[in-house]
Short mmCIF file of C-alpha atoms in Angstrom, two decimals:
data_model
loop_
_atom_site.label_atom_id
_atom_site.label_comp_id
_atom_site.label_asym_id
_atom_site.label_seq_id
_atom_site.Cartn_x
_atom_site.Cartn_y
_atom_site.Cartn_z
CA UNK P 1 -77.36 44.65 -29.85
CA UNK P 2 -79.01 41.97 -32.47
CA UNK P 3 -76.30 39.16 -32.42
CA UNK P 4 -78.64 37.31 -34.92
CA UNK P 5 -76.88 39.53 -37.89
CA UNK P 6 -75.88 37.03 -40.42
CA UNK P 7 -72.28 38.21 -40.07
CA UNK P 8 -71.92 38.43 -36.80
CA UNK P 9 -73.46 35.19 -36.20
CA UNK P 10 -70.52 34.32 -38.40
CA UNK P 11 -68.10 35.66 -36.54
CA UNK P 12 -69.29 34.24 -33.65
CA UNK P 13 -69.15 30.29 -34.53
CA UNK P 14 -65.44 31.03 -35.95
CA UNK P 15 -65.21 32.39 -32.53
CA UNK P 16 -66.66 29.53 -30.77
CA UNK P 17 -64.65 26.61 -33.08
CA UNK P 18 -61.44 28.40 -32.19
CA UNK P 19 -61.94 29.09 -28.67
CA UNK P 20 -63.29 25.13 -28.43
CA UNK P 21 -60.82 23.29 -30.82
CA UNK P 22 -63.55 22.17 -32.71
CA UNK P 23 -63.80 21.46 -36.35
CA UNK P 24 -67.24 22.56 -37.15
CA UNK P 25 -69.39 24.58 -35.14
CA UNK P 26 -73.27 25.06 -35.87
CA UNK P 27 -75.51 28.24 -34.03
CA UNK P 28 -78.88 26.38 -33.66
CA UNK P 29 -80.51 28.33 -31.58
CA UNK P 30 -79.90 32.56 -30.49
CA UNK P 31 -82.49 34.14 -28.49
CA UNK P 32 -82.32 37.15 -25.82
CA UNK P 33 -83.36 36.04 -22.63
CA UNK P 34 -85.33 38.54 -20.38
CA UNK P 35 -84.14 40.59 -17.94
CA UNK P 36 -81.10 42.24 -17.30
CA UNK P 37 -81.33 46.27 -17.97
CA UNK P 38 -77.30 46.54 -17.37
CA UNK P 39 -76.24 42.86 -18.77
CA UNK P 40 -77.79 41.09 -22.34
CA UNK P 41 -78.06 37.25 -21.51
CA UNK P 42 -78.71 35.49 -24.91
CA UNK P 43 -79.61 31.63 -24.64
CA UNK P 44 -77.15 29.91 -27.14
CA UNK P 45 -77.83 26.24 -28.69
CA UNK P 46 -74.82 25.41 -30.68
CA UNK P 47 -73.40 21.60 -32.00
CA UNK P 48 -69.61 21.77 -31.41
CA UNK P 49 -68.39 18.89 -33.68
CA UNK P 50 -71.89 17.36 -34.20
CA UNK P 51 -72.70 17.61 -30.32
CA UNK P 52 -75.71 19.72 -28.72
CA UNK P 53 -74.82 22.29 -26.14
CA UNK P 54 -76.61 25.11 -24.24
CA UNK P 55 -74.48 27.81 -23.30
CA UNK P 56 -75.59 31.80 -21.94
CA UNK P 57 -73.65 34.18 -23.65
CA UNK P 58 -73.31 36.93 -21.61
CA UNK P 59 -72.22 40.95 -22.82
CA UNK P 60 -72.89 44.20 -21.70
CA UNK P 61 -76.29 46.43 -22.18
CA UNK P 62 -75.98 49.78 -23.87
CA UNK P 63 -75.99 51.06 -19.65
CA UNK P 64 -73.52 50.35 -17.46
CA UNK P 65 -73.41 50.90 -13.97
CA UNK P 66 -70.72 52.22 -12.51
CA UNK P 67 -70.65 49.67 -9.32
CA UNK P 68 -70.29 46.87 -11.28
CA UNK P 69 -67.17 44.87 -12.48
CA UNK P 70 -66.20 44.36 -16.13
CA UNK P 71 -67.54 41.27 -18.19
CA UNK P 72 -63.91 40.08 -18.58
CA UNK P 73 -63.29 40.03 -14.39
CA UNK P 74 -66.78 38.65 -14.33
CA UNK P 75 -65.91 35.85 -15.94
CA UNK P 76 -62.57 35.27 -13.85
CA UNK P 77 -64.82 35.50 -10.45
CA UNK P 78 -66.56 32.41 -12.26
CA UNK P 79 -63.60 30.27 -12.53
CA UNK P 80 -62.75 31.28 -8.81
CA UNK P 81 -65.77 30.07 -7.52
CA UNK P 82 -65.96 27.34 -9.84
CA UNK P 83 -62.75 25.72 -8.70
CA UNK P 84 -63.92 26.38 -5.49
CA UNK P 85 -66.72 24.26 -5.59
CA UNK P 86 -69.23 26.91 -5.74
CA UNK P 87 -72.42 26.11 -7.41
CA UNK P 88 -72.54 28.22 -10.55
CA UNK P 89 -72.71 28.41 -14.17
CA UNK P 90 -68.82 26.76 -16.00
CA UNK P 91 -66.93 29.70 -17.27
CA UNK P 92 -66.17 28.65 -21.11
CA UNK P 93 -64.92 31.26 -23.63
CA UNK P 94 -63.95 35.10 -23.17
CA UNK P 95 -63.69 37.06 -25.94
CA UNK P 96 -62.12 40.23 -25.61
CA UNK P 97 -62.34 40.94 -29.58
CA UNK P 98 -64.45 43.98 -30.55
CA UNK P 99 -64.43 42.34 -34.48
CA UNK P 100 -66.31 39.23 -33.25
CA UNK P 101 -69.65 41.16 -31.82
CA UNK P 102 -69.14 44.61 -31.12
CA UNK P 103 -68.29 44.21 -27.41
CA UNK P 104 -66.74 41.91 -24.76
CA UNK P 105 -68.74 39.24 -23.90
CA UNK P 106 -68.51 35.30 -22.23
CA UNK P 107 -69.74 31.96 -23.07
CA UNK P 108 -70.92 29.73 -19.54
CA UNK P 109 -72.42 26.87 -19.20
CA UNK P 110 -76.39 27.21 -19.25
CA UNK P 111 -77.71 25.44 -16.05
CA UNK P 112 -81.33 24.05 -15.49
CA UNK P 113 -83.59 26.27 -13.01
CA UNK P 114 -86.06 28.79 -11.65
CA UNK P 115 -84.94 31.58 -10.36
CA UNK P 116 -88.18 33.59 -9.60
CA UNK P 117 -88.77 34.52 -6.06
CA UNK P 118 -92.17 34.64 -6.19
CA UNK P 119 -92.28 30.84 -7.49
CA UNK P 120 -89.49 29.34 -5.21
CA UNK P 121 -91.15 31.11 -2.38
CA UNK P 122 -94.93 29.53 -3.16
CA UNK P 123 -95.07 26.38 -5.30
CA UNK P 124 -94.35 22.98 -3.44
CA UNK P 125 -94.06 21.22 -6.46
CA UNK P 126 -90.93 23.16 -6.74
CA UNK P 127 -89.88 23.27 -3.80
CA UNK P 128 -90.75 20.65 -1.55
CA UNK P 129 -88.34 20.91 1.13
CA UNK P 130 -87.86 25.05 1.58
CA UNK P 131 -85.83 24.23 4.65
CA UNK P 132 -83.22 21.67 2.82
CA UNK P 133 -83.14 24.03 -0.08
CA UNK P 134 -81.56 26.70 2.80
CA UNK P 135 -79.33 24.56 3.91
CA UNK P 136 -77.60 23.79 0.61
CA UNK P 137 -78.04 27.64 -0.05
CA UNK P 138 -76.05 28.37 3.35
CA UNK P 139 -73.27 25.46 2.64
CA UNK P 140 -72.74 27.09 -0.49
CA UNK P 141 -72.17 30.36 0.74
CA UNK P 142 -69.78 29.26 3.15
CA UNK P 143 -68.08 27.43 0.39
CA UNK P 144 -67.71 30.77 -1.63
CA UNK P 145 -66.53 32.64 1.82
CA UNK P 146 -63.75 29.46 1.57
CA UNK P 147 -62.30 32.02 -1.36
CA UNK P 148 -59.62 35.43 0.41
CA UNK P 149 -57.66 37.30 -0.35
CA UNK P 150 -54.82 37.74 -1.93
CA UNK P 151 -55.61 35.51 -4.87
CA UNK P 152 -54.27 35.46 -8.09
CA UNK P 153 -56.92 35.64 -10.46
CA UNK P 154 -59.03 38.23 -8.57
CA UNK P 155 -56.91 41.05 -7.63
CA UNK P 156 -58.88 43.30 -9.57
CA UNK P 157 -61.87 43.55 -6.71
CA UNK P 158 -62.55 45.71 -4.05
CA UNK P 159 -62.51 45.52 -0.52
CA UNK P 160 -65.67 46.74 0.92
CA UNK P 161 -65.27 46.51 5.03
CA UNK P 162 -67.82 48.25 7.10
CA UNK P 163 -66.40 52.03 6.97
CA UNK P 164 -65.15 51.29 3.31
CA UNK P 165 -69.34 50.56 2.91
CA UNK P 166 -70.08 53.70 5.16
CA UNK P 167 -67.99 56.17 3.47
CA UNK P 168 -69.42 54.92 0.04
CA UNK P 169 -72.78 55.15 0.62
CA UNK P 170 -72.29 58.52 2.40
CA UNK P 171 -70.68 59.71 -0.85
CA UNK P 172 -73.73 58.82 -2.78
CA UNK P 173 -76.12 60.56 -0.53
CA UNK P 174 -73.73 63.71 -0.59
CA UNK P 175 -74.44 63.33 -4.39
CA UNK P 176 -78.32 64.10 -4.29
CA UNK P 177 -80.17 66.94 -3.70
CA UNK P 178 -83.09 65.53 -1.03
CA UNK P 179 -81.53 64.92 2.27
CA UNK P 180 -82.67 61.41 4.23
CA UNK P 181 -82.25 61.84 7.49
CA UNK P 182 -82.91 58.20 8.56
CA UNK P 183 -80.21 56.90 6.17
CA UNK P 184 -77.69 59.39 7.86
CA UNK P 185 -78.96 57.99 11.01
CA UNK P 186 -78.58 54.06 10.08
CA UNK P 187 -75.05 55.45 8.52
CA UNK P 188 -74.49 56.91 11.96
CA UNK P 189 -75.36 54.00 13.64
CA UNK P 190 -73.12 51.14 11.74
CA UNK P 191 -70.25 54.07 12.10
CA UNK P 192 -70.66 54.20 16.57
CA UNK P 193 -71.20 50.40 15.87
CA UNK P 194 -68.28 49.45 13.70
CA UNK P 195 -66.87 45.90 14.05
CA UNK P 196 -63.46 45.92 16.18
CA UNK P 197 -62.27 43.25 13.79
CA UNK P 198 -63.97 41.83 10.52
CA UNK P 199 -62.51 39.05 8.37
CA UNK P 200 -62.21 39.40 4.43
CA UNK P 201 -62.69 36.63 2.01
CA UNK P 202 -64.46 36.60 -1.51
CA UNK P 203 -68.27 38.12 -1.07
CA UNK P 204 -70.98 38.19 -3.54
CA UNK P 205 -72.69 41.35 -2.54
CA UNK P 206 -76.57 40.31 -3.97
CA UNK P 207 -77.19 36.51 -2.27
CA UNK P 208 -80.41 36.38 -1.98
CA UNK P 209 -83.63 34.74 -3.38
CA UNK P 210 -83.86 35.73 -7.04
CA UNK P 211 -80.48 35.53 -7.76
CA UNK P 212 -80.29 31.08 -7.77
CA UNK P 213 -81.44 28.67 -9.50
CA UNK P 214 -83.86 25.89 -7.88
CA UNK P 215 -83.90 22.76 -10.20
CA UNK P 216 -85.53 19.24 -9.03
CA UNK P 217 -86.28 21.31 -5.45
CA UNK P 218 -82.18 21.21 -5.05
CA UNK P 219 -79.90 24.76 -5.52
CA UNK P 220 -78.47 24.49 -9.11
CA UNK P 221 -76.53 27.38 -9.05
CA UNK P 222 -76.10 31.14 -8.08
CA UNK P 223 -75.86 34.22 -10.86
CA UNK P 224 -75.13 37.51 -11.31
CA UNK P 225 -71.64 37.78 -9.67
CA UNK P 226 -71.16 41.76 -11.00
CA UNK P 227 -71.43 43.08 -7.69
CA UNK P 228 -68.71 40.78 -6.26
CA UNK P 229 -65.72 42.24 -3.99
CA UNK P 230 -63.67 40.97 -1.21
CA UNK P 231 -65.50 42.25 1.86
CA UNK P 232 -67.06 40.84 5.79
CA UNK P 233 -68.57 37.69 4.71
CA UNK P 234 -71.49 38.14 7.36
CA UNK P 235 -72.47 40.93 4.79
CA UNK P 236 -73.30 37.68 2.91
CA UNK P 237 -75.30 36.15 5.09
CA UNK P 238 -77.37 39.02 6.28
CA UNK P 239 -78.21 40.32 2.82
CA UNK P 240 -80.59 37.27 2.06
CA UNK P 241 -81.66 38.02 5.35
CA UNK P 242 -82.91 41.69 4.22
CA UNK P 243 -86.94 41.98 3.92
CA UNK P 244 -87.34 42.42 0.64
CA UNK P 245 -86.21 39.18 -0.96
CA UNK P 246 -88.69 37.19 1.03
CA UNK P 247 -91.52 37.03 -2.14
CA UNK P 248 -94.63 35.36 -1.39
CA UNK P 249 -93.35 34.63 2.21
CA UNK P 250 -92.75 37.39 4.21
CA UNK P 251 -92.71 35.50 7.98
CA UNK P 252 -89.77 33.38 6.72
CA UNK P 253 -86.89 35.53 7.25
CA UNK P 254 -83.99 33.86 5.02
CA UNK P 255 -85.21 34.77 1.58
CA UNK P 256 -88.67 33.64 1.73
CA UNK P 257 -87.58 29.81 2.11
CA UNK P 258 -86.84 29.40 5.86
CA UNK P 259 -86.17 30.90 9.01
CA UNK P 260 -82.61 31.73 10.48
CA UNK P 261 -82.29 28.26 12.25
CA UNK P 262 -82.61 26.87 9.08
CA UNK P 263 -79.49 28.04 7.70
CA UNK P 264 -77.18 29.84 10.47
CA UNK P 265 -76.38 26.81 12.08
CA UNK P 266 -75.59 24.73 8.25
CA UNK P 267 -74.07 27.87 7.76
CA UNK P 268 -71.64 27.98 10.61
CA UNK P 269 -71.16 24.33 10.19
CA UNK P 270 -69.61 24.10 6.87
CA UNK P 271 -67.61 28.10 7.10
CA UNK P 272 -65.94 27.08 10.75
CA UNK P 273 -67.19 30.35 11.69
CA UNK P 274 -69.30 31.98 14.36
CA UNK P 275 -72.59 34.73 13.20
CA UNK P 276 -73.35 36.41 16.56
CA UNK P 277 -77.04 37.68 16.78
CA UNK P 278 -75.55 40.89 17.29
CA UNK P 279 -73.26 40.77 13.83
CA UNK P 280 -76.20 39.57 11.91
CA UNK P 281 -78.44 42.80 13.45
CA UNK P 282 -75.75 45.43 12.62
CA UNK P 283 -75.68 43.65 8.61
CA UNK P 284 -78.93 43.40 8.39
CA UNK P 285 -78.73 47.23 9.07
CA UNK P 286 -76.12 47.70 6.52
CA UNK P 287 -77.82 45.73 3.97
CA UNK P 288 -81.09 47.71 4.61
CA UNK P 289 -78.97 50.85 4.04
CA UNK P 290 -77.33 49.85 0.32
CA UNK P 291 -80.81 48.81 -0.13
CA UNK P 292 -81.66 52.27 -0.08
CA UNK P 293 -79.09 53.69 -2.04
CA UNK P 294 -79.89 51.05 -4.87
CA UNK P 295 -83.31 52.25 -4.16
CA UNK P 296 -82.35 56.51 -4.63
CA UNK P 297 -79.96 55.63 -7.56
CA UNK P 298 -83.21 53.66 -9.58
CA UNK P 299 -85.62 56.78 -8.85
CA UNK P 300 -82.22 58.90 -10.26
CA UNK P 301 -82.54 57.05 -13.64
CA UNK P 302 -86.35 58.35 -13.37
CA UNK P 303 -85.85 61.55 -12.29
CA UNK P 304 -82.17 62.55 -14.43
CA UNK P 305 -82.96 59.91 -17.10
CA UNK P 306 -83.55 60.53 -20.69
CA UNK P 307 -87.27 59.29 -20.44
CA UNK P 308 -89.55 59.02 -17.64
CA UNK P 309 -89.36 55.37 -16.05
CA UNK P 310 -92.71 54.27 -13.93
CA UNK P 311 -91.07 51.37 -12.16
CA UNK P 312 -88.20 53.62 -11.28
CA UNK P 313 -90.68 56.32 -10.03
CA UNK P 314 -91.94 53.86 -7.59
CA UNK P 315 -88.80 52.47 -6.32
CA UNK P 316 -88.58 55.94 -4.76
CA UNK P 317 -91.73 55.32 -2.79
CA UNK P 318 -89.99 52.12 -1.28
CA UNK P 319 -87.44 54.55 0.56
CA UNK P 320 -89.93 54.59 3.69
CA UNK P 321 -90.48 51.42 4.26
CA UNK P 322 -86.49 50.05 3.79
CA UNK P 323 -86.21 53.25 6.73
CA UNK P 324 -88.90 51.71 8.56
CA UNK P 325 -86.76 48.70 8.78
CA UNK P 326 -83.56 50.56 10.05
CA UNK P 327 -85.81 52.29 12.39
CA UNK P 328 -87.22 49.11 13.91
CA UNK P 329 -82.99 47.31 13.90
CA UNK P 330 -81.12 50.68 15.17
CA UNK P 331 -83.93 51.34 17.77
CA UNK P 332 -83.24 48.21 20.42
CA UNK P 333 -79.13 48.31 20.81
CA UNK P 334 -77.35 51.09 22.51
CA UNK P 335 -73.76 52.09 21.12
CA UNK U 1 -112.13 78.81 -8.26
CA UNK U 2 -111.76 75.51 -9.87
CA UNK U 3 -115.15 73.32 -11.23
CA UNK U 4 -115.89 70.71 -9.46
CA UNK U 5 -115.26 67.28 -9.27
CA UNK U 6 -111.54 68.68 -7.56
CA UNK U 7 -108.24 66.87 -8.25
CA UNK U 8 -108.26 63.86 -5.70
CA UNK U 9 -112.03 63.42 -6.38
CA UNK U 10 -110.98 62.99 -10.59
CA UNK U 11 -107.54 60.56 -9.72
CA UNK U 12 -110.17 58.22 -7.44
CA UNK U 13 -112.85 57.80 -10.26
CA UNK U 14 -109.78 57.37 -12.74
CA UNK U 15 -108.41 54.81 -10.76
CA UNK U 16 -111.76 52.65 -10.27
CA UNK U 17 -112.50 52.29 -13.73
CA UNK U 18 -109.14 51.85 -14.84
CA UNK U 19 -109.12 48.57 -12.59
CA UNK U 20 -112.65 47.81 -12.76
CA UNK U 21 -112.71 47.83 -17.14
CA UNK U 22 -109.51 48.27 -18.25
CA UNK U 23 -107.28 45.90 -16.52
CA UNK U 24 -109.47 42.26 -16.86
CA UNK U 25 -109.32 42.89 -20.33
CA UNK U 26 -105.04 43.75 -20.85
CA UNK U 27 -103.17 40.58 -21.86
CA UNK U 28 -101.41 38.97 -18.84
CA UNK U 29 -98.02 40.69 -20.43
CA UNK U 30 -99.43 44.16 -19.67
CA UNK U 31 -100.39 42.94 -15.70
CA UNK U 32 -97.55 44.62 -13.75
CA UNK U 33 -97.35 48.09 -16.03
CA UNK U 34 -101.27 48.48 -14.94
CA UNK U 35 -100.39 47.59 -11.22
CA UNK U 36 -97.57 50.40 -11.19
CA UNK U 37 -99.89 52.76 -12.84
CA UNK U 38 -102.78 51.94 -10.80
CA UNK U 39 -100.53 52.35 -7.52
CA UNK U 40 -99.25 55.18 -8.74
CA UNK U 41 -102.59 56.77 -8.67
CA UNK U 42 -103.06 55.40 -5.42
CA UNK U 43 -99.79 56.80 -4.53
CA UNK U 44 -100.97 60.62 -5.92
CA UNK U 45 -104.28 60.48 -4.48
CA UNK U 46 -103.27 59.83 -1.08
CA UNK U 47 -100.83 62.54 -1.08
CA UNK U 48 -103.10 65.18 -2.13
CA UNK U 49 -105.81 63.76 0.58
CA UNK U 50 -103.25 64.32 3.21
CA UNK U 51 -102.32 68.27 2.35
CA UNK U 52 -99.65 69.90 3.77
CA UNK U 53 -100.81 69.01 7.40
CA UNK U 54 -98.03 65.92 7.99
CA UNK U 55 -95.26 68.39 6.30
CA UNK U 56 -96.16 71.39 8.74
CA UNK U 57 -96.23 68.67 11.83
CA UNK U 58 -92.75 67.91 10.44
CA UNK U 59 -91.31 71.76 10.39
CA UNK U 60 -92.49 72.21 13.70
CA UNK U 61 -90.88 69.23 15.44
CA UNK U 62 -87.90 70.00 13.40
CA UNK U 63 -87.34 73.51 14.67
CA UNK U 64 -87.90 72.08 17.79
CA UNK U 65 -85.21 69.43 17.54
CA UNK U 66 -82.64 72.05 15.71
CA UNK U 67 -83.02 74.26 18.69
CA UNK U 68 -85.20 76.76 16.67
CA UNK U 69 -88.68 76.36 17.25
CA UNK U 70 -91.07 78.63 15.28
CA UNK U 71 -95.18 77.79 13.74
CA UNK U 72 -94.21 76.68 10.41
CA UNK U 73 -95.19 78.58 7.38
CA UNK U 74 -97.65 77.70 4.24
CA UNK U 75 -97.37 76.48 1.18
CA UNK U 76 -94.00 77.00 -0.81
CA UNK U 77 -92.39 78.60 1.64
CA UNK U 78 -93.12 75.32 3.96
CA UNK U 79 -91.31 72.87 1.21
CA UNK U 80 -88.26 75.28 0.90
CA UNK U 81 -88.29 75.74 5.44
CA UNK U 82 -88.72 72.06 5.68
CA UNK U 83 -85.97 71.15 2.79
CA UNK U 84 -83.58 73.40 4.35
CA UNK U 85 -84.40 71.96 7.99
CA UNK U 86 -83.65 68.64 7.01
CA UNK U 87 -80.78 69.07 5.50
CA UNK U 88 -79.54 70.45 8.84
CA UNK U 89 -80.80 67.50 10.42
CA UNK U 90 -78.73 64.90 8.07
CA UNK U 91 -75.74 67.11 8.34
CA UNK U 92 -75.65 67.08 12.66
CA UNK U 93 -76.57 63.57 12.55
CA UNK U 94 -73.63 62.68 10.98
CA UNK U 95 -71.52 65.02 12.99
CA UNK U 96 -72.60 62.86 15.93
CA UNK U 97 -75.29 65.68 17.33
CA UNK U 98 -77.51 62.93 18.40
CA UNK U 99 -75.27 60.39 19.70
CA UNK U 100 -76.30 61.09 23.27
CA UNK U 101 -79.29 62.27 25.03
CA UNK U 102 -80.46 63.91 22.34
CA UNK U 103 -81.22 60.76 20.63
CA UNK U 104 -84.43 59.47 21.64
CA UNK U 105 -85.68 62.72 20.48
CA UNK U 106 -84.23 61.91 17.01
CA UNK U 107 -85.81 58.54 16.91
CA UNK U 108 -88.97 59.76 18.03
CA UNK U 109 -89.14 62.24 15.08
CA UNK U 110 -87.79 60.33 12.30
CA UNK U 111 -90.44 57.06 13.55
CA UNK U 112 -93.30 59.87 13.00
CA UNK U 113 -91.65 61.43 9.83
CA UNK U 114 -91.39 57.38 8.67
CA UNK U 115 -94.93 56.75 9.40
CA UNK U 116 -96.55 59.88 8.01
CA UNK U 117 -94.61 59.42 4.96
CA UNK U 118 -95.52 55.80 4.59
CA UNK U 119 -99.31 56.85 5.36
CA UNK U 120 -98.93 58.23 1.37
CA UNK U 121 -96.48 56.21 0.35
CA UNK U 122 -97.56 52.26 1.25
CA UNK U 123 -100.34 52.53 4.31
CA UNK U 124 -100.33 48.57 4.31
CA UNK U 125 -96.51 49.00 5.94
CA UNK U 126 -97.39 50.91 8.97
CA UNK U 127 -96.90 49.53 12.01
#
C-alpha cells in the first residue's frame, strides 16, 4: 500500500486534524519502516497546530495471519496496557474508515530504541548493565500480568490455558502431511503434565528479545502485541526463556541479556507470584513446541506459497534443533 | 552412467567459489540472502553425502518399536515405508502408547532420529 498518494496523504491529515482537534495539520515526513511481512509500520512526522510529532502508523500487510488479532483490538490491548503502566508505545487515533487509506489502521506514539537482538545482546555501549535491563524487562512483565480477566475493553481475546495450547497445536499438526513424532511426543508430554491449576491474566504471547526497545541502556517499551490473549502468565516468562531469542549470547538464558536469577526473583517480586523450577521447565517445553509450529507454518508459506521463499525453506531445517530442545526438557522429569 | 564430477562433488565446488568470489564483493544489503543460499547448499550437500543409510537405520528401529520388525527396503519404496511408519508412530504417541515402559525406547529413537537429522540439517547443534 503507497500511503504517499497525494490524495490519500490528504485524507489522512483531515484524518489526523479531526481525530486530534487540531486546526492545521502538516505530513512532514512518511516513510515505510522495515520489517513486518503481516503488519506495514510507516514512520509518520507530522506538525499538529505548528508542533513536531513522531507517530508509527500502523495497518495491515496484503497477508494476514490467521492467529493474529485485528488492528482495531490491537490498538485497544494498547490502551490496556498503557493504563496499566506497561511500557509501550501511547495508543492515539483508530481509524476504522476504508475512505481515509484503504484499510484500518492506528496512529501510536513513536518511542526511541533498538530493538535488534543481535545488538542488545553484544554492544556495551548499548547496553551497559544487561542484568538491570532484565530486571526492568521482568517488572514490566509482571506489570502487564497485573491486567485479567474479565475486562471491559478486551473481551475480544482468547484464552489459551495449557490444553486450550495442546489441542491447538495438535490441530495444526493434524493439518500437514509430514508427521513429527517428537512434537507429538512434547504434545504428549505437557498433556500427562498438565498444570492442576493455572491462573489467567492478560499475556503477550511473543516477550522476548527482539520484540523491546532498549533506549539510553533502559527498556523503552515492548511491541508487537498481535499475538496477545488471556492465558498462564508463566507462558510469559518462559517464552523469553526459549533458546532462540538469546542472539549473540547463547549461555545467557533470559533472552540473551541475563541469566534466570537475574529476572525470576525481580520477577516474582513485583507479580506477588511464585515460578516453580518445575512450571518454568514444563513452559519452556510448551514454548519450544509453538516454536515449532511457527516454525512448520513458515516452511508452509514456502512449500504451498505462490513463490518459492529461501528463508522460509530454511526455517524448516530449524525443526531439529527446536526438537532437540524438547528432547533434552521432556527427557529428565517423569509424569 | 552419469559424467563425472557427480552431484555432491558439483554443489561443494559451487559453494566454495560462491563464498570465496562472489560474496566479498555483494553490497552489505545482499549479506544474509548469500548466507541462506550458501547454507542452503551446505544444507543439500550434506544430505546427499549421507544417502539413504540414516533413513534405513530409521525404518528398522521403527518396525522394531511398532512391533513389526522387518530389513527395510531401498530407495522409494524406503521414503513411502518410513512415511507411513511414522505416521503410526505420531498417531500411538498421542494415544498414550508410550506413556509407560515403552518409553525409554521412544526417547531413545527419536534422540537418534534428532541427531541423524540434525547431522544434515545443522551439524554445529549436535550434542
Amino acid at each position: 500500500m503507497n500511503l504517499n498518494e497525494p490524495s490519500t496523504r490528504q485524507r489522512l491529515a483531515e484524518f489526523v486534524a479531526r481525530a486530534a482537534g487540531a486546526r492545521s495539520v502538516a505530513i512532514v515526513a512518511l516513510e515505510r519502516m522495515s520489517g513486518g511481512a503481516v503488519q506495514e509500520n510507516w514512520a509518520l512526522d507530522v506538525e499538529v497546530d505548528g508542533e513536531a510529532r513522531g507517530w508509527v502508523l500502523r495497518t495491515d500487510a496484503q497477508a494476514t495471519v490467521r492467529e493474529s488479532v485485528t488492528r482495531a483490538q490491537e490498538f485497544a490491548v494498547l490502551k490496556a496496557v498503557h493504563a496499566a503502566d506497561v511500557l509501550a508505545p501511547e495508543p492515539l487515533y483508530l481509524c476504522e474508515d476504508p475512505a481515509v487509506s484503504g484499510r484500518t489502521f492506528f496512529i501510536m506514539q513513536r518511542l526511541p530504541g533498538v530493538t535488534a537482538g543481535h545488538k542488545i545482546t553484544r554492544d556495551t555501549a548499548l547496553v551497559p548493565d544487561p542484568r538491570r535491563l532484565a530486571r526492568e524487562v521482568a517488572a514490566n512483565l509482571a506489570r502487564l500480568h497485573r491486567i485479567e480477566p474479565p475486562h471491559a475493553g478486551l473481551g475480544f481475546l482468547k484464552t489459551m490455558l495449557a490444553r486450550d495450547c495442546i489441542a491447538h497445536y495438535r490441530r495444526y499438526l493434524d493439518t500437514l502431511s509430514h508427521p513429527y513424532p517428537v512434537l507429538e511426543w512434547g504434545l504428549r508430554w505437557c498433556e500427562l503434565n498438565v498444570p492442576q491449576r493455572e491462573e489467567t491474566t492478560f499475556i503477550h504471547r511473543d516477550y522476548r528479545t527482539g520484540n523491546y526497545l532498549v533506549h539510553e541502556g533502559h527498556l523503552a517499551g515492548i511491541l508487537d502485541w498481535e499475538f496477545s490473549a488471556f492465558g498462564n502468565p508463566l507462558e510469559d516468562v518462559a517464552w523469553i526463556c526459549v533458546r532462540y531469542w538469546r542472539f549473540a549470547r547463547p549461555d545467557l538464558v533470559v533472552g540473551g541479556i541475563a541469566g534466570v536469577d537475574d529476572f525470576v526473583p525481580e520477577y516474582e517480586r513485583v507479580s506477588g507470584r511464585s515460578v516453580a523450577p518445575h512450571d518454568l521447565n514444563y513452559w519452556k517445553v510448551m514454548g519450544n513446541l509453538r516454536w515449532a509450529i511457527v516454525a512448520l507454518q513458515q516452511l508452509e508459506r514456502h512449500l504451498s506459497g505462490p513463490e518459492p521463499l529461501l528463508e522460509q525453506a530454511l526455517t524448516g531445517h530449524v525443526v531439529g534443533e527446536i526438537e532437540q530442545e524438547i528432547l533434552a526438557l521432556t527427557e529428565t522429569e517423569t509424569p | 552412467m552419469n559424467d563425472r564430477p557427480d552431484a555432491r562433488n558439483l554443489l561443494q565446488t559451487a559453494r566454495n567459489v560462491f563464498i570465496a568470489e562472489i560474496l566479498p564483493a555483494l553490497p552489505a544489503s545482499s549479506r544474509y540472502t548469500a548466507l541462506m543460499i550458501a547454507n542452503a547448499m551446505a544444507i543439500a550437500q550434506r544430505e546427499i553425502a549421507a544417502g539413504d543409510a540414516p533413513l534405513a537405520a530409521e525404518c528398522e528401529r521403527l518396525g522394531t518399536l511398532l512391533s513389526e520388525p522387518a530389513a527395510a527396503p531401498a530407495g522409494e519404496a524406503l521414503r513411502g515405508v518410513l512415511a507411513g511408519y511414522n505416521r503410526r508412530l505420531a498417531g500411538e504417541i498421542r494415544a498414550g502408547r508410550f506413556d509407560g515402559k515403552e518409553r525409554a525406547a521412544l526417547l531413545e529413537h527419536l534422540r537418534r532420529t534428532t541427531g541423524e537429522k540434525l547431522a544434515v540439517s545443522n551439524p554445529k547443534m549436535l550434542k
